[in-house]
Amino acid sequence: MIPAAFEYFAPTTVREALGLLEQHGDEAKILAGGHSLLPIMKFRLAQPKVVVDIGRIPGLDAIAAAADGKITIGALATHDALEHSAVLKEKCPLLPETAAVIGDMQVRNRGTIGGSLAHADPAADYPGTVLALDAEIVATGSKGSRTIPAREFFVDMLTTALRPVEIITEVRVPVLGRGTGTAYVKHPHPASGYAVVGVAAVLAVSGGKCQRAAIGINGVSGKAYRAAAVEKALVGQALDEKIVAAAAAHATDGVEAQSDLYASSEFRAHLAAVYTKRAVLLAASRAA
C-alpha cells in the first residue's frame, strides 16, 4: 500500500516542531522512528496532510543519570540504545530487558521510546514497564513542559494524556537500589512480535519477604495497567511458588481481557496469570 499524499517537514528544534503542530492542527502527525505511524499510513488508517519529522532534533536521544536519583531518557532514544545503555543496565535493568524483546533488529534500530509511548498500543512492551517503574513522561508544549506520571498517561486504546500540541521530550525512571529485582516476560504474537500478554515486575525484597511489588501488564486489555490485586497479595509474603501462583491468579481482576483471532479473552486471562507468575519469580530471584 502507498500512503495518501502529504506535506513533509523536518524541524531542527522542539519549538519549530510545536509551531508546525499549532499551524496545522489536526491535519499534522508527529513522526519519530516511524514504526507506528508509517504502517497505519500505508493502510490509509491515518491520512495526515502534514508529517512533522522530529528525528533530526538534536539532544533528544540522550540517556543519562540525573542528580535527583533518576535516569533521564530522551524521547528519540531508540530501543537498541536502551537495550545497550550501560547506565540503564546498571541502575534500571528492566528497561534494557524490555527493549531487547521489541520487534526485530531493524525495528529496534529505528523505533523510539517516545514514539512507542505516544502511540499507546496496548500490545506494545514499554507501557507495562514504565507503569511498574512509576516512570514520569515529560511533555513539552508551547507554554513549557509538564511531567505526567505513567499511571495517568495511558487513557485508553491508542489514547494518552498528551494534549494536541505537545511532544514527549523525555522519560524519567528511578535508579533501583539493592534488594530490588526486576523482570519483563511476554508471550509474543508469532507474526507481529507484539505482546499478546506482557508482564513487568519490580520487587523489593528484604528478610526473605516482599516489601514492595509493582506489576505492570500490557496486551490484556485496551490499555496497560497496574495489577493492584497481585501487588497487594505479594507484599509481606515469602515469594515461594505457591504464594506467587495464588497472587498471580488475580492478574486480570477488574479488567476485561480482549479477544481476537489469536487469543480468546479466557486464554488471554490465563496467559496473564501464567506470565505474571513467571515475571514475579524471576524478579524475586534477582533481588539482592
PDB file of N, CA and C in Angstrom, residues 35 76-84 95-96 99-100 102 107-114 116 126:
ATOM      1  N   HIS A  35       7.791   3.564  13.165  1.00  0.00           N
ATOM      2  CA  HIS A  35       7.284   2.192  13.161  1.00  0.00           C
ATOM      3  C   HIS A  35       5.842   2.081  13.637  1.00  0.00           C
ATOM      4  N   LEU A  76      13.774  10.418  21.736  1.00  0.00           N
ATOM      5  CA  LEU A  76      14.251   9.833  20.477  1.00  0.00           C
ATOM      6  C   LEU A  76      15.274   8.721  20.696  1.00  0.00           C
ATOM      7  N   ALA A  77      15.513   8.327  21.944  1.00  0.00           N
ATOM      8  CA  ALA A  77      16.397   7.189  22.200  1.00  0.00           C
ATOM      9  C   ALA A  77      15.755   5.937  21.605  1.00  0.00           C
ATOM     10  N   THR A  78      16.514   5.201  20.815  1.00  0.00           N
ATOM     11  CA  THR A  78      15.970   4.012  20.156  1.00  0.00           C
ATOM     12  C   THR A  78      15.911   2.834  21.127  1.00  0.00           C
ATOM     13  N   HIS A  79      15.141   1.832  20.728  1.00  0.00           N
ATOM     14  CA  HIS A  79      15.078   0.611  21.529  1.00  0.00           C
ATOM     15  C   HIS A  79      16.468  -0.011  21.648  1.00  0.00           C
ATOM     16  N   ASP A  80      17.232   0.034  20.572  1.00  0.00           N
ATOM     17  CA  ASP A  80      18.588  -0.512  20.601  1.00  0.00           C
ATOM     18  C   ASP A  80      19.462   0.246  21.599  1.00  0.00           C
ATOM     19  N   ALA A  81      19.315   1.566  21.637  1.00  0.00           N
ATOM     20  CA  ALA A  81      20.101   2.370  22.579  1.00  0.00           C
ATOM     21  C   ALA A  81      19.749   2.012  24.020  1.00  0.00           C
ATOM     22  N   LEU A  82      18.465   1.789  24.301  1.00  0.00           N
ATOM     23  CA  LEU A  82      18.066   1.388  25.647  1.00  0.00           C
ATOM     24  C   LEU A  82      18.596   0.001  25.982  1.00  0.00           C
ATOM     25  N   GLU A  83      18.515  -0.893  25.019  1.00  0.00           N
ATOM     26  CA  GLU A  83      18.972  -2.265  25.259  1.00  0.00           C
ATOM     27  C   GLU A  83      20.444  -2.309  25.647  1.00  0.00           C
ATOM     28  N   HIS A  84      21.254  -1.431  25.052  1.00  0.00           N
ATOM     29  CA  HIS A  84      22.699  -1.486  25.258  1.00  0.00           C
ATOM     30  C   HIS A  84      23.240  -0.370  26.153  1.00  0.00           C
ATOM     31  N   LEU A  95      14.373  -1.795  31.857  1.00  0.00           N
ATOM     32  CA  LEU A  95      14.185  -1.181  30.542  1.00  0.00           C
ATOM     33  C   LEU A  95      15.011  -1.858  29.449  1.00  0.00           C
ATOM     34  N   PRO A  96      16.307  -2.131  29.650  1.00  0.00           N
ATOM     35  CA  PRO A  96      17.050  -2.869  28.630  1.00  0.00           C
ATOM     36  C   PRO A  96      16.454  -4.247  28.345  1.00  0.00           C
ATOM     37  N   ALA A  99      13.406  -3.582  26.157  1.00  0.00           N
ATOM     38  CA  ALA A  99      13.780  -3.134  24.816  1.00  0.00           C
ATOM     39  C   ALA A  99      14.302  -4.278  23.963  1.00  0.00           C
ATOM     40  N   ALA A 100      14.970  -5.232  24.586  1.00  0.00           N
ATOM     41  CA  ALA A 100      15.606  -6.326  23.856  1.00  0.00           C
ATOM     42  C   ALA A 100      14.609  -7.244  23.164  1.00  0.00           C
ATOM     43  N   ILE A 102      11.629  -6.198  21.808  1.00  0.00           N
ATOM     44  CA  ILE A 102      10.745  -5.439  20.914  1.00  0.00           C
ATOM     45  C   ILE A 102      11.085  -5.770  19.469  1.00  0.00           C
ATOM     46  N   VAL A 107      13.609  -2.952  13.656  1.00  0.00           N
ATOM     47  CA  VAL A 107      12.678  -2.144  14.455  1.00  0.00           C
ATOM     48  C   VAL A 107      13.405  -1.489  15.627  1.00  0.00           C
ATOM     49  N   ARG A 108      14.252  -2.262  16.294  1.00  0.00           N
ATOM     50  CA  ARG A 108      14.954  -1.714  17.468  1.00  0.00           C
ATOM     51  C   ARG A 108      15.950  -0.619  17.082  1.00  0.00           C
ATOM     52  N   ASN A 109      16.465  -0.666  15.884  1.00  0.00           N
ATOM     53  CA  ASN A 109      17.410   0.360  15.443  1.00  0.00           C
ATOM     54  C   ASN A 109      16.733   1.671  15.067  1.00  0.00           C
ATOM     55  N   ARG A 110      15.452   1.650  14.773  1.00  0.00           N
ATOM     56  CA  ARG A 110      14.761   2.866  14.341  1.00  0.00           C
ATOM     57  C   ARG A 110      13.667   3.316  15.305  1.00  0.00           C
ATOM     58  N   GLY A 111      12.967   2.377  15.915  1.00  0.00           N
ATOM     59  CA  GLY A 111      11.870   2.735  16.813  1.00  0.00           C
ATOM     60  C   GLY A 111      12.374   3.459  18.051  1.00  0.00           C
ATOM     61  N   THR A 112      11.558   4.343  18.607  1.00  0.00           N
ATOM     62  CA  THR A 112      11.957   5.166  19.756  1.00  0.00           C
ATOM     63  C   THR A 112      11.002   4.966  20.931  1.00  0.00           C
ATOM     64  N   ILE A 113      11.514   5.200  22.127  1.00  0.00           N
ATOM     65  CA  ILE A 113      10.669   5.056  23.312  1.00  0.00           C
ATOM     66  C   ILE A 113       9.559   6.109  23.325  1.00  0.00           C
ATOM     67  N   GLY A 114       9.872   7.333  22.918  1.00  0.00           N
ATOM     68  CA  GLY A 114       8.855   8.381  22.909  1.00  0.00           C
ATOM     69  C   GLY A 114       7.741   8.079  21.932  1.00  0.00           C
ATOM     70  N   SER A 116       6.815   5.135  20.799  1.00  0.00           N
ATOM     71  CA  SER A 116       6.036   3.994  21.268  1.00  0.00           C
ATOM     72  C   SER A 116       5.046   4.405  22.352  1.00  0.00           C
ATOM     73  N   TYR A 126       6.679  -1.297  26.174  1.00  0.00           N
ATOM     74  CA  TYR A 126       7.076  -0.295  27.163  1.00  0.00           C
ATOM     75  C   TYR A 126       5.989   0.089  28.167  1.00  0.00           C
TER      76      TYR A 126
END
